[in-house]
């Protein structure tokens, strides 16, 4: 499974908003400068995050974007599900009917189990975890 840029950048945006959390909305241009994501791509990413209730947008000269949930309640798994539509290694994990062989497929169980393990791991990490100790996520674990 390869995460799309949308999922990775959504995580980066939410982390940026959480790190700079205040009552003052962050303008898209400031988000772009601090994250390295283009304004146009940020605008595409913000739509599903707003719809999911993770952020709110304020219009006007002093407008921008504010995190609308506590960072400890936003899991990386939630972000991936919002941006990717799910956490599944194959299409047949989410929809058995997509393949005529699903009922007898000996490998499908591997994909279902692996998808579940990945989802549990991503759900165990919150934006607050990344804020507090990003170095605790070692590649050697």
XYZ file of N, CA and C in Angstrom:
423
model
N 0.854 -1.179 0.000
C 0.000 0.000 0.000
C 0.895 1.235 0.000
N 0.569 2.151 -0.829
C 1.292 3.411 -0.893
C 0.299 4.526 -0.611
N 0.554 5.297 0.430
C -0.326 6.409 0.748
C -0.193 7.500 -0.299
N -1.308 8.126 -0.585
C -1.280 9.240 -1.525
C -0.674 10.469 -0.853
N -0.276 11.416 -1.672
C 0.221 12.688 -1.143
C -0.873 13.368 -0.325
N -2.123 13.178 -0.721
C -3.234 13.805 0.010
C -3.256 13.363 1.475
N -3.078 12.079 1.736
C -3.092 11.575 3.112
C -1.869 12.065 3.889
N -0.706 12.018 3.251
C 0.515 12.467 3.923
C 0.475 13.965 4.197
N 0.021 14.734 3.221
C -0.031 16.183 3.391
C -1.136 16.595 4.362
N -2.238 15.881 4.389
C -3.299 16.175 5.361
C -2.764 16.008 6.779
N -1.978 14.971 6.989
C -1.368 14.746 8.300
C -0.429 15.904 8.636
N 0.370 16.316 7.672
C 1.306 17.428 7.869
C 0.549 18.722 8.191
N -0.553 18.981 7.472
C -1.347 20.191 7.721
C -1.959 20.188 9.115
N -2.533 19.067 9.495
C -3.162 18.976 10.813
C -2.120 19.121 11.916
N -0.959 18.546 11.728
C 0.117 18.691 12.709
C 0.531 20.164 12.808
N 0.661 20.836 11.676
C 1.026 22.252 11.671
C -0.023 23.083 12.417
N -1.297 22.838 12.148
C -2.363 23.564 12.846
C -2.334 23.274 14.342
N -2.060 22.044 14.704
C -2.013 21.671 16.118
C -0.836 22.331 16.827
N 0.309 22.368 16.173
C 1.496 22.968 16.774
C 1.345 24.475 16.962
N 0.548 25.096 16.131
C 0.352 26.544 16.186
C -1.062 26.889 16.642
N -1.631 26.012 17.438
C -3.013 26.150 17.863
C -3.231 27.449 18.631
N -4.221 28.194 18.201
C -4.613 29.429 18.879
C -6.019 29.776 18.417
N -6.514 30.881 18.908
C -7.836 31.354 18.480
C -7.756 32.074 17.143
N -6.542 32.349 16.694
C -6.348 33.059 15.440
C -6.245 32.068 14.292
N -7.126 32.183 13.311
C -7.068 31.264 12.165
C -5.757 31.427 11.386
N -5.259 30.318 10.846
C -4.039 30.341 10.031
C -4.432 30.450 8.566
N -3.895 31.432 7.903
C -4.168 31.638 6.479
C -3.527 30.526 5.656
N -4.137 30.240 4.523
C -3.637 29.194 3.631
C -2.206 29.491 3.187
N -1.896 30.748 2.952
C -0.531 31.097 2.522
C 0.488 30.785 3.617
N 0.131 31.020 4.870
C 1.035 30.679 5.974
C 1.193 29.172 6.106
N 0.086 28.455 5.936
C 0.165 26.991 5.962
C 1.092 26.489 4.856
N 0.979 27.093 3.697
C 1.815 26.705 2.569
C 3.297 26.945 2.877
N 3.599 28.098 3.448
C 4.983 28.427 3.784
C 5.562 27.475 4.831
N 4.767 27.142 5.837
C 5.289 26.315 6.931
C 5.321 24.826 6.601
N 4.501 24.383 5.639
C 4.456 22.949 5.323
C 5.122 22.585 4.008
N 5.319 23.582 3.147
C 5.893 23.303 1.838
C 4.900 22.722 0.844
N 3.620 22.852 1.141
C 2.554 22.354 0.267
C 1.966 23.549 -0.473
N 1.697 23.400 -1.758
C 1.165 24.526 -2.519
C -0.221 24.922 -2.015
N -0.543 26.194 -2.181
C -1.844 26.714 -1.765
C -2.969 25.947 -2.455
N -2.811 25.676 -3.753
C -3.854 24.967 -4.492
C -4.090 23.559 -3.922
N -3.017 22.869 -3.565
C -3.166 21.522 -3.023
C -3.752 21.576 -1.617
N -3.358 22.567 -0.838
C -3.916 22.729 0.506
C -5.429 22.909 0.417
N -5.886 23.716 -0.515
C -7.326 23.946 -0.652
C -8.073 22.660 -0.975
N -7.471 21.786 -1.782
C -8.090 20.488 -2.094
C -8.130 19.581 -0.857
N -7.089 19.628 -0.066
C -6.985 18.775 1.121
C -7.923 19.246 2.227
N -8.113 20.547 2.333
C -8.924 21.095 3.415
C -10.400 20.689 3.313
N -10.914 20.549 2.094
C -12.345 20.229 1.918
C -12.770 18.978 2.692
N -12.126 17.823 2.474
C -12.560 16.645 3.231
C -12.286 16.752 4.731
N -11.260 17.490 5.125
C -10.970 17.664 6.553
C -12.043 18.520 7.220
N -12.553 19.521 6.496
C -13.658 20.338 7.016
C -14.926 19.492 7.106
N -15.194 18.749 6.056
C -16.402 17.917 6.022
C -16.406 16.902 7.167
N -15.224 16.410 7.520
C -15.098 15.424 8.601
C -15.096 16.073 9.985
N -15.091 17.400 10.037
C -15.144 18.103 11.314
C -13.807 18.232 12.028
N -12.712 18.043 11.306
C -11.401 18.170 11.943
C -10.925 19.616 11.993
N -11.368 20.416 11.032
C -11.001 21.828 11.017
C -12.219 22.665 10.690
N -12.123 23.945 11.012
C -13.128 24.912 10.585
C -12.392 26.026 9.842
N -13.087 26.621 8.913
C -12.530 27.728 8.155
C -13.322 28.980 8.473
N -12.590 30.080 8.608
C -13.181 31.367 8.921
C -12.935 32.280 7.729
N -13.993 32.891 7.224
C -13.872 33.793 6.073
C -13.495 35.200 6.534
N -13.048 35.971 5.575
C -12.766 37.376 5.843
C -11.288 37.682 5.913
N -10.992 38.961 6.138
C -9.608 39.440 6.150
C -8.777 38.769 7.245
N -9.409 38.450 8.347
C -8.685 37.792 9.443
C -8.966 36.292 9.458
N -9.493 35.783 8.366
C -9.883 34.377 8.283
C -8.713 33.432 8.099
N -9.064 32.189 8.028
C -8.081 31.128 7.864
C -8.665 29.827 8.365
N -7.809 28.979 8.902
C -8.230 27.635 9.310
C -7.781 27.362 10.736
N -8.654 26.668 11.475
C -8.395 26.339 12.869
C -8.705 24.860 13.076
N -7.893 24.217 13.864
C -8.157 22.835 14.246
C -9.415 22.826 15.104
N -10.351 21.932 14.813
C -11.638 21.914 15.514
C -11.785 20.721 16.452
N -10.744 19.919 16.557
C -10.752 18.783 17.477
C -9.454 18.787 18.272
N -9.505 18.223 19.427
C -8.305 18.081 20.242
C -7.322 17.173 19.501
N -6.062 17.563 19.386
C -5.080 16.747 18.655
C -4.954 15.313 19.179
N -5.259 15.109 20.458
C -5.164 13.756 21.020
C -6.286 12.846 20.530
N -7.328 13.440 19.941
C -8.459 12.637 19.449
C -8.410 12.394 17.948
N -7.389 12.938 17.295
C -7.255 12.751 15.841
C -6.162 11.722 15.589
N -6.561 10.550 15.154
C -5.563 9.508 14.874
C -5.101 9.594 13.421
N -3.925 9.079 13.196
C -3.409 9.019 11.833
C -4.325 8.121 10.998
N -4.860 7.076 11.615
C -5.795 6.196 10.922
C -7.031 6.945 10.442
N -7.554 7.828 11.278
C -8.725 8.620 10.884
C -8.397 9.487 9.670
N -7.230 10.107 9.691
C -6.823 10.968 8.580
C -6.718 10.155 7.288
N -6.091 8.989 7.383
C -5.933 8.137 6.199
C -7.300 7.693 5.679
N -8.208 7.309 6.582
C -9.551 6.902 6.136
C -10.276 8.052 5.446
N -10.146 9.260 5.974
C -10.794 10.423 5.364
C -10.238 10.675 3.965
N -8.937 10.628 3.846
C -8.295 11.010 2.588
C -8.242 9.870 1.569
N -8.186 8.622 2.039
C -8.039 7.478 1.134
C -9.338 6.685 0.968
N -10.298 6.914 1.848
C -11.536 6.154 1.789
C -11.470 4.843 2.543
N -10.376 4.568 3.198
C -10.217 3.349 3.975
C -8.751 2.970 4.090
N -8.521 1.938 4.881
C -7.157 1.428 5.053
C -7.182 -0.041 4.656
N -7.091 -0.278 3.386
C -7.170 -1.636 2.869
C -6.043 -1.872 1.876
N -5.367 -2.975 2.049
C -4.256 -3.296 1.157
C -4.737 -3.721 -0.226
N -5.945 -4.262 -0.301
C -6.526 -4.658 -1.584
C -8.006 -4.273 -1.595
N -8.576 -4.191 -2.768
C -9.997 -3.835 -2.888
C -10.894 -4.886 -2.249
N -10.492 -6.147 -2.289
C -11.355 -7.218 -1.777
C -11.448 -7.225 -0.252
N -10.571 -6.497 0.431
C -10.648 -6.419 1.889
C -11.939 -5.719 2.293
N -12.246 -4.632 1.639
C -13.437 -3.849 1.977
C -14.705 -4.390 1.332
N -14.553 -5.023 0.185
C -15.732 -5.450 -0.565
C -15.487 -6.839 -1.154
N -16.000 -7.837 -0.467
C -15.825 -9.230 -0.896
C -16.399 -9.486 -2.281
N -17.450 -8.758 -2.632
C -18.135 -9.003 -3.905
C -17.342 -8.503 -5.111
N -16.269 -7.799 -4.868
C -15.490 -7.238 -5.967
C -14.769 -8.326 -6.772
N -14.592 -9.474 -6.137
C -13.885 -10.575 -6.805
C -14.676 -11.865 -6.640
N -14.869 -12.551 -7.713
C -15.621 -13.808 -7.682
C -14.906 -14.874 -6.859
N -13.613 -14.722 -6.656
C -12.823 -15.722 -5.920
C -12.744 -15.452 -4.426
N -13.294 -14.339 -3.947
C -13.134 -13.939 -2.546
C -13.494 -15.037 -1.548
N -14.577 -15.746 -1.790
C -15.029 -16.764 -0.844
C -14.052 -17.936 -0.708
N -13.326 -18.231 -1.761
C -12.411 -19.372 -1.728
C -10.940 -18.958 -1.808
N -10.674 -17.679 -1.872
C -9.302 -17.181 -2.039
C -8.473 -17.439 -0.791
N -7.390 -18.130 -0.963
C -6.519 -18.465 0.161
C -5.634 -17.298 0.578
N -5.451 -16.330 -0.298
C -4.582 -15.203 0.055
C -5.363 -14.015 0.628
N -6.651 -13.949 0.405
C -7.447 -12.816 0.887
C -7.330 -12.638 2.396
N -7.275 -13.771 3.127
C -7.163 -13.697 4.589
C -5.896 -12.951 5.017
N -4.836 -13.109 4.249
C -3.591 -12.393 4.543
C -3.795 -10.893 4.386
N -4.480 -10.496 3.317
C -4.702 -9.073 3.073
C -5.640 -8.471 4.113
N -6.660 -9.225 4.517
C -7.597 -8.748 5.536
C -6.865 -8.574 6.870
N -6.115 -9.570 7.258
C -5.378 -9.518 8.540
C -4.336 -8.397 8.531
N -3.592 -8.289 7.468
C -2.555 -7.252 7.372
C -3.166 -5.858 7.375
N -4.289 -5.695 6.700
C -4.981 -4.407 6.682
C -5.437 -4.035 8.092
N -5.934 -5.012 8.823
C -6.402 -4.765 10.191
C -5.240 -4.349 11.096
N -4.107 -5.022 10.972
C -2.928 -4.685 11.780
C -2.459 -3.260 11.463
N -2.415 -2.928 10.193
C -2.010 -1.583 9.777
C -2.982 -0.545 10.333
N -4.267 -0.821 10.215
C -5.273 0.120 10.710
C -5.141 0.320 12.220
N -4.951 -0.757 12.959
C -4.788 -0.650 14.416
C -3.559 0.179 14.775
N -2.471 -0.021 14.059
C -1.254 0.749 14.324
C -1.473 2.231 14.035
N -2.071 2.558 12.895
C -2.321 3.962 12.554
C -3.317 4.597 13.512
N -4.281 3.817 14.003
C -5.242 4.338 14.973
C -4.609 4.578 16.338
N -3.490 3.940 16.607
C -2.842 4.084 17.916
C -1.965 5.339 18.004
N -1.791 6.039 16.898
C -0.936 7.227 16.872
C -1.810 8.453 16.610
N -1.701 9.439 17.480
C -2.501 10.656 17.324
C -1.614 11.820 16.891
N -2.268 12.871 16.467
C -1.547 14.104 16.138
C -0.798 14.593 17.378
N -1.413 14.466 18.557
C -0.753 14.879 19.798
C 0.533 14.078 20.031
N 0.522 12.799 19.672
C 1.737 11.985 19.808
C 2.863 12.566 18.959
N 2.531 12.995 17.754
C 3.535 13.590 16.868
C 4.014 14.939 17.401
N 3.113 15.667 18.050
C 3.479 16.958 18.631
C 4.431 16.772 19.804
N 4.106 15.806 20.657
C 4.827 15.623 21.910
C 6.198 14.979 21.747
N 6.267 13.984 20.874
C 7.519 13.244 20.774
C 7.652 12.567 19.418
N 7.869 13.337 18.368
C 7.952 12.735 17.029
C 9.128 11.779 16.876
N 10.159 11.926 17.706
C 11.325 11.051 17.610
C 11.070 9.673 18.204
N 9.938 9.495 18.899
C 9.650 8.188 19.500
C 9.234 7.154 18.463
N 9.018 7.592 17.227
C 8.638 6.680 16.160
C 9.875 6.264 15.376
N 10.630 5.386 15.979
C 11.882 4.926 15.387
C 11.628 3.931 14.279
N 12.467 3.958 13.283
C 12.389 2.993 12.197
C 12.922 1.630 12.632
N 13.552 1.577 13.799
C 14.147 0.334 14.287
C 13.201 -0.480 15.156
N 12.030 0.048 15.474
C 11.080 -0.662 16.365
C 10.545 -1.906 15.722
